[in-house]
XYZ file of C-alpha atoms in Angstrom:
615
model
C 43.509 63.785 -17.592
C 43.819 61.260 -14.663
C 43.973 63.871 -12.082
C 41.322 66.447 -13.456
C 38.977 63.279 -14.178
C 39.154 62.486 -9.864
C 39.279 66.019 -8.649
C 35.619 66.371 -11.099
C 34.449 63.454 -9.224
C 35.225 64.765 -5.772
C 33.626 68.117 -6.694
C 30.350 66.249 -7.754
C 30.623 64.153 -4.463
C 30.703 66.990 -2.186
C 27.991 68.810 -3.900
C 25.488 65.433 -4.073
C 26.426 65.567 -0.396
C 25.365 68.528 -0.308
C 22.612 68.547 -2.128
C 21.777 65.582 0.368
C 20.290 65.781 4.151
C 23.125 63.794 6.087
C 25.588 63.788 3.922
C 27.255 61.155 2.164
C 26.536 58.205 4.048
C 22.880 58.612 4.580
C 23.771 58.475 -0.016
C 24.824 55.435 0.424
C 22.728 54.059 2.796
C 20.054 54.909 0.107
C 22.099 53.492 -2.833
C 22.517 50.422 -0.716
C 18.669 50.050 0.181
C 17.308 50.491 -3.073
C 20.192 47.152 -3.792
C 17.882 44.929 -1.738
C 16.843 41.553 -3.062
C 12.737 40.906 -4.342
C 10.404 38.726 -2.275
C 9.987 35.020 -3.357
C 6.903 34.807 -5.918
C 3.392 32.895 -4.335
C 3.517 29.196 -5.751
C 0.531 29.277 -8.043
C -3.282 29.372 -7.522
C -4.557 25.354 -7.293
C -7.768 23.929 -7.617
C -8.458 20.346 -6.669
C -11.608 19.038 -7.968
C -13.269 16.229 -5.573
C -16.480 14.330 -7.448
C -17.278 11.119 -4.410
C -20.458 8.774 -4.837
C -20.647 5.801 -1.658
C -17.554 7.610 -0.690
C -18.045 7.202 2.737
C -15.902 4.165 3.431
C -12.942 6.622 1.696
C -13.621 10.406 2.430
C -11.553 9.789 6.269
C -7.808 9.146 4.505
C -8.932 10.080 1.959
C -9.167 13.756 2.900
C -6.026 13.748 5.048
C -4.017 12.925 2.100
C -5.329 16.383 0.456
C -4.710 17.975 4.036
C -1.389 16.642 4.551
C 0.554 17.842 0.695
C 2.600 20.438 1.071
C 1.672 23.173 -0.644
C 0.289 26.916 1.196
C -3.741 26.000 1.493
C -4.291 29.875 0.949
C -2.807 29.083 -2.303
C -5.263 25.855 -2.893
C -9.138 25.811 -3.488
C -12.117 23.254 -2.704
C -14.262 22.097 -5.805
C -16.488 19.126 -4.588
C -19.353 17.383 -5.953
C -21.641 14.725 -4.734
C -24.492 13.321 -5.899
C -26.551 9.945 -5.616
C -25.255 8.735 -2.093
C -26.269 6.134 -0.224
C -24.009 5.586 2.326
C -23.462 9.147 4.689
C -21.118 10.828 1.700
C -22.604 14.076 1.481
C -22.736 14.873 5.685
C -19.185 13.505 5.777
C -17.925 16.109 3.083
C -20.530 18.943 4.102
C -18.611 18.500 7.809
C -15.299 18.383 6.069
C -16.063 21.656 3.823
C -17.354 23.489 6.652
C -14.494 22.915 9.568
C -11.342 22.857 7.237
C -12.422 26.203 4.051
C -10.944 28.675 6.907
C -7.488 27.096 5.656
C -8.069 27.171 2.300
C -8.896 30.258 -0.523
C -11.757 28.993 -1.282
C -14.213 26.153 -0.870
C -17.021 25.626 -3.554
C -19.601 22.974 -2.168
C -21.662 21.434 -5.249
C -24.382 18.173 -4.061
C -27.624 16.558 -4.977
C -29.048 14.815 -2.146
C -31.581 13.637 -4.537
C -32.127 11.272 -6.053
C -29.749 8.310 -4.712
C -29.626 5.955 -7.594
C -29.401 6.371 -11.997
C -32.779 4.902 -12.686
C -30.636 2.897 -15.567
C -27.952 1.430 -13.605
C -28.009 -2.161 -11.779
C -26.183 -0.925 -8.647
C -23.759 1.361 -7.525
C -21.006 -0.129 -9.379
C -22.572 -0.617 -12.545
C -21.977 2.805 -14.930
C -25.209 2.893 -17.293
C -24.500 5.786 -20.080
C -26.743 8.438 -16.866
C -23.954 8.621 -14.308
C -21.172 8.570 -17.278
C -22.456 11.694 -18.727
C -23.796 13.217 -15.365
C -19.416 12.368 -14.438
C -18.294 14.203 -17.677
C -21.170 17.619 -16.822
C -19.424 17.454 -13.054
C -15.656 17.715 -13.831
C -16.608 19.812 -17.054
C -18.620 21.903 -14.252
C -14.525 22.135 -11.733
C -13.124 22.623 -15.015
C -14.669 25.889 -15.956
C -15.022 27.091 -11.804
C -11.266 26.495 -12.342
C -10.655 28.709 -15.474
C -13.539 31.556 -13.521
C -11.282 32.064 -10.685
C -8.181 32.364 -12.611
C -6.340 29.025 -11.457
C -3.214 28.227 -12.872
C -3.977 24.759 -11.679
C -6.180 21.852 -11.888
C -6.483 18.537 -9.865
C -7.802 16.692 -10.550
C -8.233 13.165 -7.535
C -10.714 10.854 -7.746
C -11.785 10.420 -3.612
C -11.387 6.402 -3.074
C -6.996 7.603 -4.535
C -4.247 7.935 -1.653
C -1.367 11.184 -1.885
C 0.376 9.611 0.122
C 2.909 11.263 -1.334
C 3.075 14.683 0.425
C 5.261 16.998 -2.285
C 2.687 15.429 -5.177
C 1.577 18.864 -6.650
C 5.072 20.683 -6.178
C 6.556 17.273 -8.113
C 4.105 17.532 -10.958
C 4.235 20.993 -11.418
C 8.315 21.346 -12.069
C 7.357 18.177 -14.709
C 6.174 21.433 -16.851
C 3.971 19.724 -18.641
C -0.020 20.771 -19.933
C -1.680 16.989 -18.983
C 0.653 14.835 -15.931
C -0.109 12.684 -14.131
C 1.761 10.687 -10.844
C 1.391 6.825 -11.507
C -0.279 5.194 -8.754
C 0.296 2.315 -7.162
C -2.510 -1.489 -6.481
C -2.153 -4.959 -5.267
C -1.814 -5.776 -8.706
C -0.436 -3.826 -12.414
C -3.235 -2.022 -11.867
C -2.073 1.611 -12.209
C -3.781 4.678 -13.941
C -2.092 5.025 -17.337
C -2.848 2.715 -20.612
C 0.309 2.763 -22.739
C -1.955 1.592 -25.570
C -4.800 2.444 -27.622
C -7.120 1.586 -30.089
C -8.387 3.745 -32.378
C -11.237 3.066 -31.257
C -10.341 4.866 -27.892
C -9.796 1.531 -26.003
C -7.622 -0.209 -24.266
C -4.477 -2.229 -25.995
C -2.148 -3.649 -24.455
C 1.408 -3.225 -25.040
C 5.071 -4.568 -24.127
C 5.375 -0.738 -22.678
C 3.102 -0.752 -19.752
C 4.814 -3.308 -17.019
C 8.818 -1.488 -16.826
C 7.129 1.248 -16.357
C 4.860 0.161 -14.089
C 7.361 -2.037 -12.614
C 10.253 0.624 -11.903
C 11.855 -0.814 -13.672
C 12.090 2.004 -16.661
C 11.618 5.227 -14.441
C 11.312 9.037 -15.652
C 8.070 10.854 -17.230
C 6.545 9.545 -20.315
C 4.188 10.277 -23.166
C 0.931 7.875 -23.071
C -2.533 8.282 -25.211
C -4.420 7.678 -21.786
C -3.760 9.116 -17.713
C -7.138 9.634 -14.997
C -8.792 9.233 -11.658
C -5.483 11.703 -10.121
C -3.713 14.315 -12.547
C -3.148 17.667 -12.656
C -3.109 20.328 -15.888
C -1.554 23.437 -16.232
C -4.516 26.349 -16.546
C -1.580 29.036 -18.257
C -1.358 27.082 -21.261
C -2.843 28.033 -23.664
C -3.032 24.676 -24.910
C -5.153 23.894 -22.073
C -8.000 26.109 -23.212
C -9.790 23.693 -24.910
C -9.484 20.183 -23.596
C -13.090 19.877 -22.088
C -14.775 16.752 -20.300
C -18.305 17.590 -22.240
C -19.927 17.870 -24.119
C -17.688 15.462 -26.074
C -15.562 16.740 -29.386
C -17.989 16.489 -32.132
C -15.701 13.476 -33.395
C -16.348 11.350 -31.037
C -18.660 8.293 -31.749
C -17.106 6.028 -28.634
C -18.397 4.714 -25.534
C -19.581 7.502 -23.406
C -16.657 6.871 -21.040
C -15.452 10.119 -19.277
C -11.745 9.320 -19.723
C -12.070 7.890 -23.367
C -13.358 11.394 -24.154
C -11.302 13.714 -22.126
C -8.373 11.448 -23.842
C -9.922 12.226 -26.900
C -10.085 15.926 -25.946
C -6.640 15.939 -25.447
C -5.441 15.098 -28.365
C -7.916 16.818 -30.282
C -6.234 19.744 -29.166
C -2.406 18.763 -29.628
C -1.973 18.269 -25.235
C -0.370 15.227 -24.998
C -0.396 13.714 -21.315
C 2.389 11.794 -19.713
C 2.524 9.410 -16.513
C 5.856 10.217 -14.079
C 6.840 7.129 -11.570
C 10.243 8.873 -10.569
C 8.788 8.607 -7.102
C 5.684 7.119 -5.276
C 3.001 9.718 -5.034
C 0.273 7.361 -4.049
C -2.466 4.335 -4.253
C -5.485 3.671 -6.278
C -8.200 0.672 -5.658
C -8.163 -2.337 -8.618
C -11.567 -1.719 -10.052
C -14.458 -3.510 -9.178
C -17.581 -4.874 -11.187
C -21.027 -3.762 -12.094
C -21.908 -6.633 -9.567
C -20.055 -5.391 -6.438
C -21.301 -3.163 -4.329
C -20.453 -0.331 -1.040
C -20.027 -2.958 0.891
C -17.376 -5.073 -1.470
C -15.941 -1.207 -1.899
C -15.416 -0.625 1.268
C -13.129 -4.005 1.770
C -11.526 -2.876 -1.069
C -10.552 -0.006 0.072
C -9.026 -1.525 3.438
C -7.139 -3.511 1.676
C -5.315 -0.207 -0.287
C -5.165 1.666 3.563
C -3.334 -1.485 4.517
C -0.719 -1.306 1.142
C -0.275 2.107 1.460
C 0.816 2.058 5.253
C 3.888 0.053 4.705
C 5.434 2.134 3.687
C 3.740 5.616 4.712
C 1.920 6.718 8.105
C -1.080 8.065 6.990
C -3.608 9.210 8.969
C -7.616 11.012 8.452
C -8.413 13.737 8.063
C -7.841 16.100 11.172
C -11.411 17.328 9.958
C -13.246 14.146 10.596
C -14.801 12.559 13.001
C -16.152 9.388 12.459
C -16.685 5.395 14.362
C -13.506 2.965 14.589
C -14.375 0.152 12.520
C -15.081 -3.135 15.518
C -12.700 -5.219 16.200
C -12.424 -8.653 17.110
C -10.181 -11.409 16.749
C -12.662 -13.912 13.705
C -13.323 -16.721 16.411
C -10.018 -16.962 17.615
C -9.421 -16.958 21.596
C -6.187 -14.218 21.207
C -4.536 -12.419 17.630
C -0.594 -12.473 18.571
C 1.627 -10.307 17.196
C 5.443 -10.332 17.733
C 7.690 -7.142 17.669
C 10.991 -6.438 18.875
C 10.825 -3.152 21.175
C 13.113 -1.578 19.206
C 10.838 -1.637 15.540
C 8.581 0.569 16.766
C 7.338 1.359 13.027
C 6.577 -2.338 11.942
C 4.158 -1.644 15.548
C 2.852 0.630 14.424
C 2.050 0.450 11.815
C 0.580 -3.355 11.874
C -1.458 -2.063 14.875
C -2.672 0.632 12.320
C -3.492 -2.011 9.395
C -4.898 -4.814 11.818
C -7.342 -1.932 13.358
C -8.373 -1.379 9.166
C -9.458 -4.410 9.485
C -11.121 -4.610 12.242
C -8.650 -7.178 14.558
C -7.986 -7.303 17.787
C -4.429 -7.157 18.270
C -2.538 -9.108 21.842
C 1.094 -6.998 21.301
C 3.562 -10.165 22.559
C 7.190 -8.672 23.155
C 9.750 -10.176 20.812
C 12.495 -11.831 22.624
C 16.174 -9.586 20.921
C 17.749 -12.425 19.923
C 20.704 -9.295 19.615
C 20.013 -8.444 23.161
C 21.219 -12.130 24.124
C 24.572 -13.411 25.965
C 26.264 -16.187 26.568
C 25.150 -17.069 30.020
C 21.544 -16.388 29.258
C 21.246 -18.972 26.460
C 23.463 -21.369 29.255
C 20.242 -20.144 32.065
C 17.765 -21.791 29.387
C 19.736 -24.377 28.883
C 19.418 -24.146 24.752
C 21.822 -25.829 23.021
C 22.296 -26.436 18.977
C 21.000 -29.290 17.521
C 23.847 -31.230 17.087
C 25.782 -30.651 13.476
C 23.215 -28.276 12.257
C 24.276 -25.941 9.261
C 21.572 -23.795 7.286
C 20.961 -25.174 4.217
C 22.095 -22.498 1.932
C 24.652 -20.839 4.078
C 26.085 -23.384 5.581
C 26.319 -22.047 9.105
C 25.567 -22.532 12.121
C 22.350 -21.274 14.227
C 21.710 -16.727 14.542
C 21.603 -15.632 17.861
C 18.410 -13.504 16.103
C 17.008 -16.921 14.901
C 17.358 -18.277 18.633
C 15.636 -15.030 19.962
C 12.840 -15.225 16.942
C 12.141 -18.994 17.909
C 12.084 -18.081 21.507
C 9.445 -15.817 20.771
C 7.264 -18.036 19.559
C 7.556 -20.557 22.350
C 6.739 -18.244 24.381
C 3.662 -18.402 22.459
C 2.917 -21.634 22.458
C 3.671 -21.357 26.684
C 0.818 -19.165 27.305
C -1.583 -21.169 24.857
C -1.043 -23.915 27.681
C -0.872 -21.737 30.534
C -4.086 -19.584 30.021
C -6.016 -22.420 28.677
C -6.297 -20.766 25.051
C -7.752 -23.069 22.510
C -6.657 -21.708 19.056
C -4.887 -18.685 18.027
C -3.086 -16.787 14.942
C 0.361 -16.151 15.710
C 1.520 -13.244 12.955
C 5.237 -11.438 13.089
C 5.115 -8.113 12.060
C 6.305 -7.623 8.721
C 3.782 -9.281 6.821
C 1.523 -7.733 4.165
C -2.536 -9.050 3.614
C -4.179 -9.753 0.791
C -8.022 -8.585 -0.002
C -10.159 -9.918 2.142
C -8.456 -11.406 5.131
C -10.405 -11.468 6.862
C -14.119 -12.637 5.277
C -11.457 -15.002 4.328
C -9.930 -16.579 6.838
C -12.945 -17.017 8.327
C -14.084 -18.570 5.989
C -12.478 -21.667 5.530
C -11.895 -21.879 9.512
C -15.932 -22.250 9.902
C -15.267 -24.651 6.672
C -12.925 -26.761 9.268
C -15.556 -26.756 12.242
C -17.763 -28.412 10.170
C -16.024 -30.672 9.036
C -14.081 -31.213 12.310
C -10.996 -31.486 10.752
C -8.708 -32.504 13.034
C -5.846 -29.716 13.033
C -2.351 -28.366 15.187
C -1.895 -25.902 11.975
C -2.307 -23.923 10.123
C -0.328 -21.389 7.520
C -1.878 -17.839 6.248
C 1.795 -17.184 5.012
C 4.978 -19.306 4.042
C 6.738 -20.483 1.132
C 6.609 -23.264 -0.378
C 9.484 -25.706 -0.742
C 8.364 -28.528 -2.278
C 7.477 -27.363 -5.693
C 7.692 -30.480 -7.658
C 4.152 -32.145 -6.941
C 0.225 -30.726 -5.679
C 0.073 -30.647 -2.336
C -3.022 -32.104 -1.360
C -6.486 -30.446 -0.656
C -8.797 -30.834 2.173
C -11.841 -32.295 1.607
C -15.096 -30.381 2.512
C -12.788 -27.573 3.335
C -12.764 -25.335 0.624
C -9.148 -23.212 -0.449
C -6.975 -25.815 2.132
C -4.471 -28.175 1.586
C -2.195 -30.867 3.609
C 1.098 -28.584 3.624
C 4.053 -29.828 2.705
C 7.849 -28.908 3.586
C 7.301 -25.060 4.003
C 9.532 -21.969 5.458
C 8.838 -18.835 7.318
C 6.615 -18.184 9.848
C 4.924 -15.484 8.766
C 1.564 -16.316 10.626
C 0.172 -19.012 11.347
C -3.328 -20.742 13.252
C -2.264 -22.621 16.558
C -4.342 -25.372 18.476
C -4.308 -25.868 21.975
C -3.127 -29.316 20.751
C -0.513 -28.523 18.512
C 0.962 -26.404 21.184
C 1.368 -29.035 22.842
C 3.181 -31.064 20.544
C 5.618 -28.443 20.136
C 5.926 -27.874 23.520
C 6.122 -32.362 23.689
C 9.015 -31.963 22.018
C 11.487 -30.695 24.273
C 13.202 -27.964 20.765
C 15.025 -25.546 23.118
C 17.870 -28.822 24.053
C 18.240 -29.412 20.007
C 17.287 -25.802 19.262
C 17.020 -25.380 14.744
C 15.120 -22.577 13.040
C 11.500 -22.677 13.904
C 10.666 -22.495 10.353
C 13.248 -25.453 10.418
C 11.852 -26.839 13.108
C 7.499 -26.807 12.358
C 8.283 -28.705 8.589
C 9.678 -31.221 10.965
C 7.006 -31.782 13.333
C 5.008 -32.966 10.757
C 7.032 -34.919 9.210
C 7.926 -33.137 6.423
C 11.611 -31.925 6.286
C 13.687 -33.154 3.594
C 16.410 -33.509 5.832
C 16.224 -36.454 7.470
C 18.924 -36.136 10.175
C 16.783 -33.431 11.554
C 14.061 -35.722 11.779
C 15.506 -38.349 13.442
C 16.438 -35.939 16.670
C 12.090 -35.784 16.998
C 9.741 -38.498 17.683
C 6.739 -37.924 17.591
C 6.942 -36.548 14.744
C 2.677 -35.784 13.943
C 2.291 -32.154 13.350
C -1.301 -32.003 11.669
C -0.253 -29.091 9.263
C -2.291 -27.122 6.684
C -1.922 -23.891 5.040
C -4.668 -21.212 3.179
C -4.748 -21.769 0.158
C -4.128 -19.073 -1.738
C -2.197 -18.296 0.851
C -4.157 -14.787 3.183
C -0.439 -12.852 3.987
C 2.677 -12.071 1.961
C 6.182 -10.339 3.875
C 6.152 -6.544 2.978
C 9.431 -7.212 1.837
C 11.922 -9.843 -0.164
C 16.065 -10.239 0.213
C 17.358 -6.900 -1.901
C 14.505 -4.608 -1.734
C 14.069 -1.882 -0.130
C 12.958 -1.401 3.887
C 14.559 -5.656 3.879
C 15.561 -5.746 7.077
C 16.252 -9.124 8.965
C 16.668 -9.157 12.365
C 16.547 -13.487 12.321
C 19.434 -14.022 9.389
C 21.742 -10.590 10.317
C 22.419 -10.988 13.736
C 26.023 -12.641 15.155
C 26.578 -17.314 15.259
C 24.783 -18.001 18.551
C 28.740 -19.536 20.044
C 30.263 -16.112 19.289
C 29.334 -12.818 20.000
C 32.240 -12.016 18.252
C 31.256 -12.916 14.592
C 28.357 -11.558 12.969
C 26.535 -12.298 10.207
C 24.792 -11.179 6.821
C 23.946 -14.068 5.676
C 20.326 -12.839 4.174
C 22.601 -10.594 1.522
C 24.957 -13.252 0.122
C 22.090 -16.284 0.068
C 19.166 -14.509 -0.188
C 17.072 -18.035 -1.751
C 16.160 -18.659 1.405
C 14.746 -14.952 2.159
C 13.875 -14.655 -1.232
C 10.556 -14.347 -2.962
C 8.448 -17.395 -3.757
C 9.534 -18.409 -6.894
C 7.538 -19.648 -10.079
C 5.502 -22.780 -9.568
C 5.779 -25.042 -12.665
C 2.082 -26.132 -13.287
C 2.177 -29.437 -12.480
C 2.690 -28.649 -9.248
C 0.746 -26.183 -8.782
C -2.159 -26.851 -6.208
C -6.387 -27.108 -7.051
C -8.198 -26.584 -4.503
C -12.227 -25.461 -4.673
C -13.444 -22.285 -3.401
C -13.302 -18.944 -5.264
C -10.559 -16.665 -4.208
C -8.523 -14.384 -6.122
C -5.355 -15.031 -7.523
C -2.019 -14.754 -5.009
C -0.772 -11.423 -4.590
C 2.512 -11.971 -7.353
C 3.378 -8.992 -9.096
C 3.389 -10.367 -12.622
C 1.076 -12.833 -12.605
C -1.601 -10.249 -12.660
C -3.535 -7.774 -15.819
C -2.537 -4.617 -15.742
C -6.999 -3.902 -15.721
C-alpha cells in the first residue's frame, strides 16, 4: 500500500509540474513566497493635547521634550490651545506649530488672543471659577478632537511638565491601562497623583503616598487621582464616557478640572493608575495665588536645573528665543572647579548655571589620581604629622590632595588678579529654588551692614549639631559657621584668601574641608588646631543652605574623586573609603529642634526630601 501511495504522489507531482510553466521548481518558489512573514503593525495613533497659558518661560524645554519622544511622529497628532496670555506664549506656540507641523500627522491650533486676563482673577496664578470653566472646556475639546480623529490614545501634558524619559509613551502603553500616569518628580514630595481622596473629592493624606513617591514601592498603583500628565486609551469602551465638561450630573463640589475628571472616571468605572517603575520626568511645585509670572519663571528654572542632574535636556530645535542674561551677582568671578575627565559634570553645570543666569569661569581641577610621588615632592607637599581620617582612620588620599590644590589655586589667583570677592562652586552640586535672588539679597545685606567676613558657606555639612549657631544681626539668613564639612560652594573675600595662603597649608596638608574649620577655630581636634596660627578666619554660612550635593553615598550616580583614589605616599594602595565609611559623605542627618538655627528672613526650607509635604 505504501509503494502504491508513493506512486500516486509522484504522478500528481509530475502532473502539477506539467501544468505550471517552468516546472516543479517554480512551484516550490511560489509556495515559499506565500510563506513570507507579515510586516510589523504600525504604532497606535496618539494625540498630544497642549494647553498653555503664560508659558513662554517653559515652552522651549517643554516642546523640546515632546520632540524627543521616541515615537513615530507620523503617528502623533498635536492639539494645541492657548488663551489669556500676558506674555509671548501665543507667538511662540504658533511659530513652533508652523515649523514642526511637517513631521507630525496632524496639527490643530486653537488660539485666543483676547482678553489677556479673566475678569474675576486676582493675578495670573489665581484660579477663579471662570478659569476652571474655560480650561475644562478646552480639555473636553481636545478629548472630542481625539475621538473624532480616531486617535487610539490621547496624552495630556501640562505645559510646564518635562518628560525627560523619551520612551515614556511606549512605557505607559505597555502598562495596558485605560488611564495611566507616569509619576513625575519635583524638588519636594509633590507629584502628579493623590493616594487618598475625601468623599467630596478633595485631597486626603494617606501613608501610601510617600513610599510610592520615593520609589520605596515600585510598580503601577491604583489611585483616586492623577493629573498634569496622563495617558487615556481611547480604544477602551469605558473611555467613551470620560468627560471634563460638562461635569457629571451628580457632581456638586469644587469646580476644578482634575476633581471633575476624577469623578467622571469613578462614575464610568475607569480606575486611574500611577506608575513609578522608572523615572519619567519633572514638574514644578504649584505657586500661590498671589504670585506672578516672574515667580513662575523662576520656579520653572529650578525644575530645569533639577532635570539636568541626571538628564541631558535641550530646548526645542524649532524655536529661537533669547538666552537668559548672565552675570556674576556682584562677585568678581564665579569659579567652577571641574576635572577635565568629568565632561558630563562640566556640561551639566554649565547648562545649569546658564539657566540660572550665572556666568561661570571654568577652572581645571587638579586630578589627584594623576599625581605621582615626584610631583608631590616638587610641590613641597607634606601631610600633617599624625593625620588620620576621623571616620576611616586612613591617611590622606591623592584625590583629597588634588581637591585641596584645586581650591588652593583659586585662592592664589585671587591675590594675583586682585579679585576682591569670588564664589567657588564644585561641579557636583544642585541649587535650591531662587538661588540667585537669595544669595544676592544676603550679599546686599552684608554690604549694608559692612560685615567683616572672609568666607561664607553656601553649601556644607553641619557637623556641630548640639546647639544652634549664632545668627548675624542685620543680615537675614546668615549664621556664624561652626564645625562644618564639604566645600561644595562658598564665597571668599580677598582678605580670606590671604589668610588661607599665609597659613602655608601645603607643608602640613589635611583635607580642605578639615582645614577650613581649623582656620576659623571651630575644629574639635586640638591637635589639628595646634599646627596653625592665627586661626582668625571670619566664617559664616547661609541658613538655610543654597546648594546641596547632587548625590549622596550609596545613591545611584554617586561618584567620589577625593575618597576613591590612592593614599598620598603609596600609589599601590587604592582607597574606596566612601563606600565603607559613609558618614562623612552621607546626607546631613536630622538636626534636633533644640539645635535648629533660627534666622530672620523669609526663605523656603532646605530640600530635605522627607521634610516637605505632598502639597
